[in-house]
Amino acid sequence: MSVLTLCLAGPLQSWGSSARFVRRTTEAAPTKSGVVGMLAAAQGLARGDDRGLAPLAALRFGVRIDQPGTRVRDFQTAHHAVTDKSMPLSERFYLADAVFVAAVEGEDALIGALHTALRSPVHPPFLGRRSCPPARPVELGVHRDRDLDAVLRDEPWQASRWYQRLRRGEARVPLVIMCEAERGASGTAGDVLRDQPLSFAAEHRRHTLRTVISTSVDVPNPWAARGVSATARAAPEHDPFGHLEGEDV
């Protein structure tokens, strides 16, 4: 088994698991449906290809919250493409300036193929919605003969440099990890989310429930020691907000 790790960072993200009419909310962390959809798009799967989706949906999924960001609300207007009639006002929620480490676990061949697809995607990745492009390369790497939980515990902290500086007084920073319960684990206590994709077809999108176990891990903060070389290793990135912050922030 192998694990593919992803860095999901950008000015805006939105990971909805439910929507009611014109109110579009976001979860506090990436959903399995959203990340699997990104992988399917990178491979060029058609939206209605349920058979091609099945092996991706069967991957075990987990996410670590490296930088929780801030929830923001936006109002959007639109006009009908044919009649030019005004559509109802839409209320949409986003996570601003958040960073997550997501991971999927599966057979070596499939994980390798997904990594290759992310490095040269058929369709470009986005963070939950097409209007939310990533600020960094999405793929972090492939970890062979490792399990999902261990990889998420050991991955270096991917938060933006300015956020790491804000917490430079902490030698180790506590982060939340949300991992999908292993298949066959009966009686597992955890949160239940309806973000297990069954079909992305426009005429019959379908999702089912999955169980998520939340734990925490303490990761080293490279800014606690003020090591320049360590900082460069920990957060190689293009940070669109970095130039707006002073060194004393």
mmCIF file of C-alpha atoms in Angstrom:
data_model
loop_
_atom_site.group_PDB
_atom_site.id
_atom_site.type_symbol
_atom_site.label_atom_id
_atom_site.label_comp_id
_atom_site.label_asym_id
_atom_site.label_seq_id
_atom_site.Cartn_x
_atom_site.Cartn_y
_atom_site.Cartn_z
ATOM 1 C CA MET A 1 0.000 0.000 0.000
ATOM 2 C CA SER A 2 1.096 3.588 -0.680
ATOM 3 C CA VAL A 3 -0.029 7.032 0.417
ATOM 4 C CA LEU A 4 -0.233 10.133 -1.796
ATOM 5 C CA THR A 5 -0.003 13.436 0.085
ATOM 6 C CA LEU A 6 -1.419 16.727 -1.198
ATOM 7 C CA CYS A 7 -0.961 20.326 -0.074
ATOM 8 C CA LEU A 8 -4.212 22.287 -0.385
ATOM 9 C CA ALA A 9 -3.370 25.969 0.051
ATOM 10 C CA GLY A 10 -4.843 29.065 -1.563
ATOM 11 C CA PRO A 11 -6.398 32.484 -1.007
ATOM 12 C CA LEU A 12 -9.874 30.870 -0.974
ATOM 13 C CA GLN A 13 -11.194 27.339 -0.583
ATOM 14 C CA SER A 14 -14.715 25.950 -0.294
ATOM 15 C CA TRP A 15 -15.514 22.349 0.597
ATOM 16 C CA GLY A 16 -19.263 21.888 0.709
ATOM 17 C CA SER A 17 -20.870 18.613 1.778
ATOM 18 C CA SER A 18 -24.426 19.961 1.564
ATOM 19 C CA ALA A 19 -26.190 22.884 -0.059
ATOM 20 C CA ARG A 20 -29.670 24.257 0.408
ATOM 21 C CA PHE A 21 -31.033 26.261 -2.505
ATOM 22 C CA VAL A 22 -29.014 29.511 -2.727
ATOM 23 C CA ARG A 23 -27.025 28.999 0.497
ATOM 24 C CA ARG A 24 -23.689 27.246 -0.188
ATOM 25 C CA THR A 25 -21.702 26.466 2.950
ATOM 26 C CA THR A 26 -18.211 25.045 3.460
ATOM 27 C CA GLU A 27 -16.835 22.472 5.863
ATOM 28 C CA ALA A 28 -13.863 23.392 8.066
ATOM 29 C CA ALA A 29 -11.641 20.933 6.156
ATOM 30 C CA PRO A 30 -11.524 19.403 2.660
ATOM 31 C CA THR A 31 -14.145 16.753 1.939
ATOM 32 C CA LYS A 32 -13.408 13.349 0.469
ATOM 33 C CA SER A 33 -15.808 14.098 -2.387
ATOM 34 C CA GLY A 34 -13.940 17.306 -3.252
ATOM 35 C CA VAL A 35 -10.474 15.721 -3.198
ATOM 36 C CA VAL A 36 -11.561 12.613 -5.111
ATOM 37 C CA GLY A 37 -13.181 14.931 -7.677
ATOM 38 C CA MET A 38 -9.848 16.748 -8.041
ATOM 39 C CA LEU A 39 -8.032 13.441 -8.636
ATOM 40 C CA ALA A 40 -10.663 12.300 -11.147
ATOM 41 C CA ALA A 41 -10.353 15.592 -13.043
ATOM 42 C CA ALA A 42 -6.565 15.281 -13.109
ATOM 43 C CA GLN A 43 -6.951 11.858 -14.726
ATOM 44 C CA GLY A 44 -9.496 13.190 -17.198
ATOM 45 C CA LEU A 45 -12.403 11.000 -16.060
ATOM 46 C CA ALA A 46 -15.755 12.006 -17.465
ATOM 47 C CA ARG A 47 -18.231 13.322 -14.888
ATOM 48 C CA GLY A 48 -20.631 10.434 -15.542
ATOM 49 C CA ASP A 49 -17.955 7.692 -15.479
ATOM 50 C CA ASP A 50 -19.132 5.911 -12.329
ATOM 51 C CA ARG A 51 -17.055 2.812 -13.100
ATOM 52 C CA GLY A 52 -13.878 4.880 -13.350
ATOM 53 C CA LEU A 53 -14.774 6.747 -10.169
ATOM 54 C CA ALA A 54 -15.233 3.595 -8.072
ATOM 55 C CA PRO A 55 -11.528 2.799 -7.404
ATOM 56 C CA LEU A 56 -10.846 6.431 -6.482
ATOM 57 C CA ALA A 57 -13.812 6.538 -4.108
ATOM 58 C CA ALA A 58 -12.544 3.333 -2.461
ATOM 59 C CA LEU A 59 -9.269 5.005 -1.415
ATOM 60 C CA ARG A 60 -8.930 5.685 2.304
ATOM 61 C CA PHE A 61 -8.849 9.449 2.923
ATOM 62 C CA GLY A 62 -7.465 11.713 5.630
ATOM 63 C CA VAL A 63 -6.700 15.390 6.146
ATOM 64 C CA ARG A 64 -4.607 17.457 8.568
ATOM 65 C CA ILE A 65 -5.501 21.068 9.371
ATOM 66 C CA ASP A 66 -2.179 22.933 9.165
ATOM 67 C CA GLN A 67 -3.673 26.435 8.998
ATOM 68 C CA PRO A 68 -7.427 26.695 9.677
ATOM 69 C CA GLY A 69 -7.984 30.008 7.862
ATOM 70 C CA THR A 70 -10.982 32.274 8.312
ATOM 71 C CA ARG A 71 -14.555 31.630 7.210
ATOM 72 C CA VAL A 72 -15.856 34.422 4.944
ATOM 73 C CA ARG A 73 -19.235 35.056 3.308
ATOM 74 C CA ASP A 74 -19.876 36.322 -0.194
ATOM 75 C CA PHE A 75 -23.043 37.311 -2.056
ATOM 76 C CA GLN A 76 -23.287 36.588 -5.786
ATOM 77 C CA THR A 77 -25.718 37.647 -8.471
ATOM 78 C CA ALA A 78 -26.314 36.065 -11.871
ATOM 79 C CA HIS A 79 -28.516 36.383 -14.952
ATOM 80 C CA HIS A 80 -30.144 33.625 -16.967
ATOM 81 C CA ALA A 81 -28.067 32.913 -20.077
ATOM 82 C CA VAL A 82 -31.133 32.893 -22.386
ATOM 83 C CA THR A 83 -33.700 35.247 -20.871
ATOM 84 C CA ASP A 84 -31.250 37.575 -19.090
ATOM 85 C CA LYS A 85 -33.598 37.434 -16.115
ATOM 86 C CA SER A 86 -32.003 38.060 -12.716
ATOM 87 C CA MET A 87 -31.454 34.901 -10.705
ATOM 88 C CA PRO A 88 -31.934 34.731 -6.898
ATOM 89 C CA LEU A 89 -29.160 36.220 -4.770
ATOM 90 C CA SER A 90 -26.714 33.472 -3.781
ATOM 91 C CA GLU A 91 -24.983 33.307 -0.388
ATOM 92 C CA ARG A 92 -21.630 31.486 -0.496
ATOM 93 C CA PHE A 93 -19.074 30.690 2.180
ATOM 94 C CA TYR A 94 -15.314 30.212 1.808
ATOM 95 C CA LEU A 95 -12.220 29.497 3.888
ATOM 96 C CA ALA A 96 -9.713 32.325 3.396
ATOM 97 C CA ASP A 97 -5.969 31.713 3.682
ATOM 98 C CA ALA A 98 -6.217 28.102 4.865
ATOM 99 C CA VAL A 99 -3.680 25.281 4.404
ATOM 100 C CA PHE A 100 -4.377 21.547 4.625
ATOM 101 C CA VAL A 101 -2.427 18.353 4.082
ATOM 102 C CA ALA A 102 -4.712 15.744 2.496
ATOM 103 C CA ALA A 103 -3.781 12.123 1.825
ATOM 104 C CA VAL A 104 -5.219 9.065 0.093
ATOM 105 C CA GLU A 105 -4.134 5.470 0.709
ATOM 106 C CA GLY A 106 -4.396 2.645 -1.804
ATOM 107 C CA GLU A 107 -2.649 0.155 -4.053
ATOM 108 C CA ASP A 108 0.793 1.163 -5.323
ATOM 109 C CA ALA A 109 -0.168 1.246 -9.027
ATOM 110 C CA LEU A 110 -3.201 3.481 -8.523
ATOM 111 C CA ILE A 111 -1.392 5.868 -6.176
ATOM 112 C CA GLY A 112 1.481 6.143 -8.665
ATOM 113 C CA ALA A 113 -0.935 6.860 -11.516
ATOM 114 C CA LEU A 114 -2.665 9.590 -9.499
ATOM 115 C CA HIS A 115 0.658 11.209 -8.642
ATOM 116 C CA THR A 116 1.601 11.257 -12.333
ATOM 117 C CA ALA A 117 -1.788 12.740 -13.232
ATOM 118 C CA LEU A 118 -1.431 15.549 -10.676
ATOM 119 C CA ARG A 119 1.968 16.493 -12.096
ATOM 120 C CA SER A 120 0.438 16.781 -15.580
ATOM 121 C CA PRO A 121 -3.337 17.074 -15.102
ATOM 122 C CA VAL A 122 -5.914 16.826 -17.882
ATOM 123 C CA HIS A 123 -8.019 19.403 -16.034
ATOM 124 C CA PRO A 124 -6.345 21.851 -13.611
ATOM 125 C CA PRO A 125 -6.973 21.342 -9.890
ATOM 126 C CA PHE A 126 -9.089 23.701 -7.811
ATOM 127 C CA LEU A 127 -9.886 23.854 -4.109
ATOM 128 C CA GLY A 128 -13.534 22.849 -3.958
ATOM 129 C CA ARG A 129 -14.796 25.346 -6.565
ATOM 130 C CA ARG A 130 -13.465 26.397 -9.947
ATOM 131 C CA SER A 131 -13.004 29.945 -8.652
ATOM 132 C CA CYS A 132 -10.502 28.715 -6.015
ATOM 133 C CA PRO A 133 -7.133 27.872 -7.625
ATOM 134 C CA PRO A 134 -4.286 26.506 -5.488
ATOM 135 C CA ALA A 135 -1.395 28.799 -4.558
ATOM 136 C CA ARG A 136 1.199 25.995 -4.636
ATOM 137 C CA PRO A 137 1.768 22.724 -6.497
ATOM 138 C CA VAL A 138 -0.817 20.301 -5.124
ATOM 139 C CA GLU A 139 1.232 17.099 -4.964
ATOM 140 C CA LEU A 140 3.663 16.617 -2.072
ATOM 141 C CA GLY A 141 4.824 13.077 -2.792
ATOM 142 C CA VAL A 142 4.250 9.328 -2.563
ATOM 143 C CA HIS A 143 5.031 7.321 0.567
ATOM 144 C CA ARG A 144 5.399 3.614 -0.093
ATOM 145 C CA ASP A 145 4.805 0.924 2.523
ATOM 146 C CA ARG A 146 3.357 3.519 4.935
ATOM 147 C CA ASP A 147 -0.106 3.870 6.396
ATOM 148 C CA LEU A 148 -2.297 6.957 6.173
ATOM 149 C CA ASP A 149 -2.259 7.851 9.862
ATOM 150 C CA ALA A 150 1.540 7.690 10.180
ATOM 151 C CA VAL A 151 2.119 9.780 7.050
ATOM 152 C CA LEU A 152 -0.190 12.541 8.266
ATOM 153 C CA ARG A 153 1.574 12.558 11.642
ATOM 154 C CA ASP A 154 5.050 12.797 10.093
ATOM 155 C CA GLU A 155 4.520 15.277 7.231
ATOM 156 C CA PRO A 156 6.359 18.592 7.925
ATOM 157 C CA TRP A 157 4.166 21.552 8.831
ATOM 158 C CA GLN A 158 2.933 23.175 5.612
ATOM 159 C CA ALA A 159 1.472 26.393 7.049
ATOM 160 C CA SER A 160 2.445 29.686 5.381
ATOM 161 C CA ARG A 161 5.668 31.257 6.639
ATOM 162 C CA TRP A 162 3.856 34.288 8.096
ATOM 163 C CA TYR A 163 1.574 31.944 10.065
ATOM 164 C CA GLN A 164 4.539 29.975 11.357
ATOM 165 C CA ARG A 165 6.147 33.240 12.482
ATOM 166 C CA LEU A 166 2.996 34.160 14.400
ATOM 167 C CA ARG A 167 3.459 30.990 16.463
ATOM 168 C CA ARG A 168 7.240 31.143 16.814
ATOM 169 C CA GLY A 169 6.868 31.042 20.602
ATOM 170 C CA GLU A 170 5.714 27.394 20.319
ATOM 171 C CA ALA A 171 8.382 24.777 19.703
ATOM 172 C CA ARG A 172 5.682 22.259 18.720
ATOM 173 C CA VAL A 173 2.256 23.109 17.324
ATOM 174 C CA PRO A 174 -0.868 20.935 17.864
ATOM 175 C CA LEU A 175 -2.740 20.062 14.661
ATOM 176 C CA VAL A 176 -6.027 18.213 14.115
ATOM 177 C CA ILE A 177 -6.028 15.073 11.949
ATOM 178 C CA MET A 178 -9.275 13.679 10.511
ATOM 179 C CA CYS A 179 -8.887 10.131 9.136
ATOM 180 C CA GLU A 180 -11.473 7.886 7.565
ATOM 181 C CA ALA A 181 -12.195 4.788 9.648
ATOM 182 C CA GLU A 182 -10.658 1.670 8.160
ATOM 183 C CA ARG A 183 -12.992 -0.597 6.238
ATOM 184 C CA GLY A 184 -14.344 -3.431 8.316
ATOM 185 C CA ALA A 185 -13.801 -1.624 11.623
ATOM 186 C CA SER A 186 -17.107 -2.252 13.367
ATOM 187 C CA GLY A 187 -18.349 -0.208 16.284
ATOM 188 C CA THR A 188 -15.952 2.660 15.551
ATOM 189 C CA ALA A 189 -16.915 5.893 17.281
ATOM 190 C CA GLY A 190 -16.496 9.068 15.273
ATOM 191 C CA ASP A 191 -18.190 11.748 13.222
ATOM 192 C CA VAL A 192 -20.337 10.779 10.241
ATOM 193 C CA LEU A 193 -20.091 12.814 7.041
ATOM 194 C CA ARG A 194 -22.076 12.445 3.813
ATOM 195 C CA ASP A 195 -19.156 13.017 1.453
ATOM 196 C CA GLN A 196 -18.379 9.508 0.185
ATOM 197 C CA PRO A 197 -18.905 9.902 -3.593
ATOM 198 C CA LEU A 198 -20.903 7.343 -5.547
ATOM 199 C CA SER A 199 -21.519 9.364 -8.729
ATOM 200 C CA PHE A 200 -20.606 12.820 -10.014
ATOM 201 C CA ALA A 201 -23.053 12.615 -12.938
ATOM 202 C CA ALA A 202 -24.953 15.910 -13.241
ATOM 203 C CA GLU A 203 -28.322 14.146 -13.524
ATOM 204 C CA HIS A 204 -27.863 11.968 -10.412
ATOM 205 C CA ARG A 205 -25.069 13.074 -8.092
ATOM 206 C CA ARG A 206 -24.989 10.643 -5.199
ATOM 207 C CA HIS A 207 -23.052 10.476 -1.925
ATOM 208 C CA THR A 208 -23.205 8.192 1.063
ATOM 209 C CA LEU A 209 -21.987 8.290 4.660
ATOM 210 C CA ARG A 210 -18.534 7.552 6.022
ATOM 211 C CA THR A 211 -17.050 7.601 9.533
ATOM 212 C CA VAL A 212 -14.251 10.035 10.399
ATOM 213 C CA ILE A 213 -11.971 9.729 13.450
ATOM 214 C CA SER A 214 -10.381 12.949 14.756
ATOM 215 C CA THR A 215 -7.033 12.912 16.578
ATOM 216 C CA SER A 216 -4.238 15.426 17.124
ATOM 217 C CA VAL A 217 -0.494 15.558 16.610
ATOM 218 C CA ASP A 218 2.239 17.973 17.719
ATOM 219 C CA VAL A 219 4.534 18.986 14.838
ATOM 220 C CA PRO A 220 7.833 20.917 15.101
ATOM 221 C CA ASN A 221 7.699 24.643 14.364
ATOM 222 C CA PRO A 222 10.811 25.555 12.307
ATOM 223 C CA TRP A 223 10.461 29.210 13.350
ATOM 224 C CA ALA A 224 10.896 28.351 17.029
ATOM 225 C CA ALA A 225 14.620 27.904 16.401
ATOM 226 C CA ARG A 226 14.749 30.711 13.790
ATOM 227 C CA GLY A 227 16.641 28.392 11.458
ATOM 228 C CA VAL A 228 16.606 29.825 7.934
ATOM 229 C CA SER A 229 17.540 26.572 6.227
ATOM 230 C CA ALA A 230 14.934 24.641 8.226
ATOM 231 C CA THR A 231 12.288 27.212 7.324
ATOM 232 C CA ALA A 232 13.065 26.925 3.641
ATOM 233 C CA ARG A 233 12.722 23.144 3.830
ATOM 234 C CA ALA A 234 9.490 23.196 5.778
ATOM 235 C CA ALA A 235 7.426 25.555 3.627
ATOM 236 C CA PRO A 236 8.592 25.864 0.016
ATOM 237 C CA GLU A 237 5.781 27.892 -1.479
ATOM 238 C CA HIS A 238 4.447 30.755 -3.449
ATOM 239 C CA ASP A 239 2.573 32.736 -0.801
ATOM 240 C CA PRO A 240 0.355 35.394 -2.457
ATOM 241 C CA PHE A 241 -0.075 37.207 0.867
ATOM 242 C CA GLY A 242 3.574 37.051 1.920
ATOM 243 C CA HIS A 243 4.512 40.421 0.420
ATOM 244 C CA LEU A 244 1.770 42.158 2.398
ATOM 245 C CA GLU A 245 3.209 41.164 5.760
ATOM 246 C CA GLY A 246 6.122 42.811 7.562
ATOM 247 C CA GLU A 247 8.902 40.845 9.171
ATOM 248 C CA ASP A 248 7.640 41.745 12.651
ATOM 249 C CA VAL A 249 4.148 40.318 12.114
#
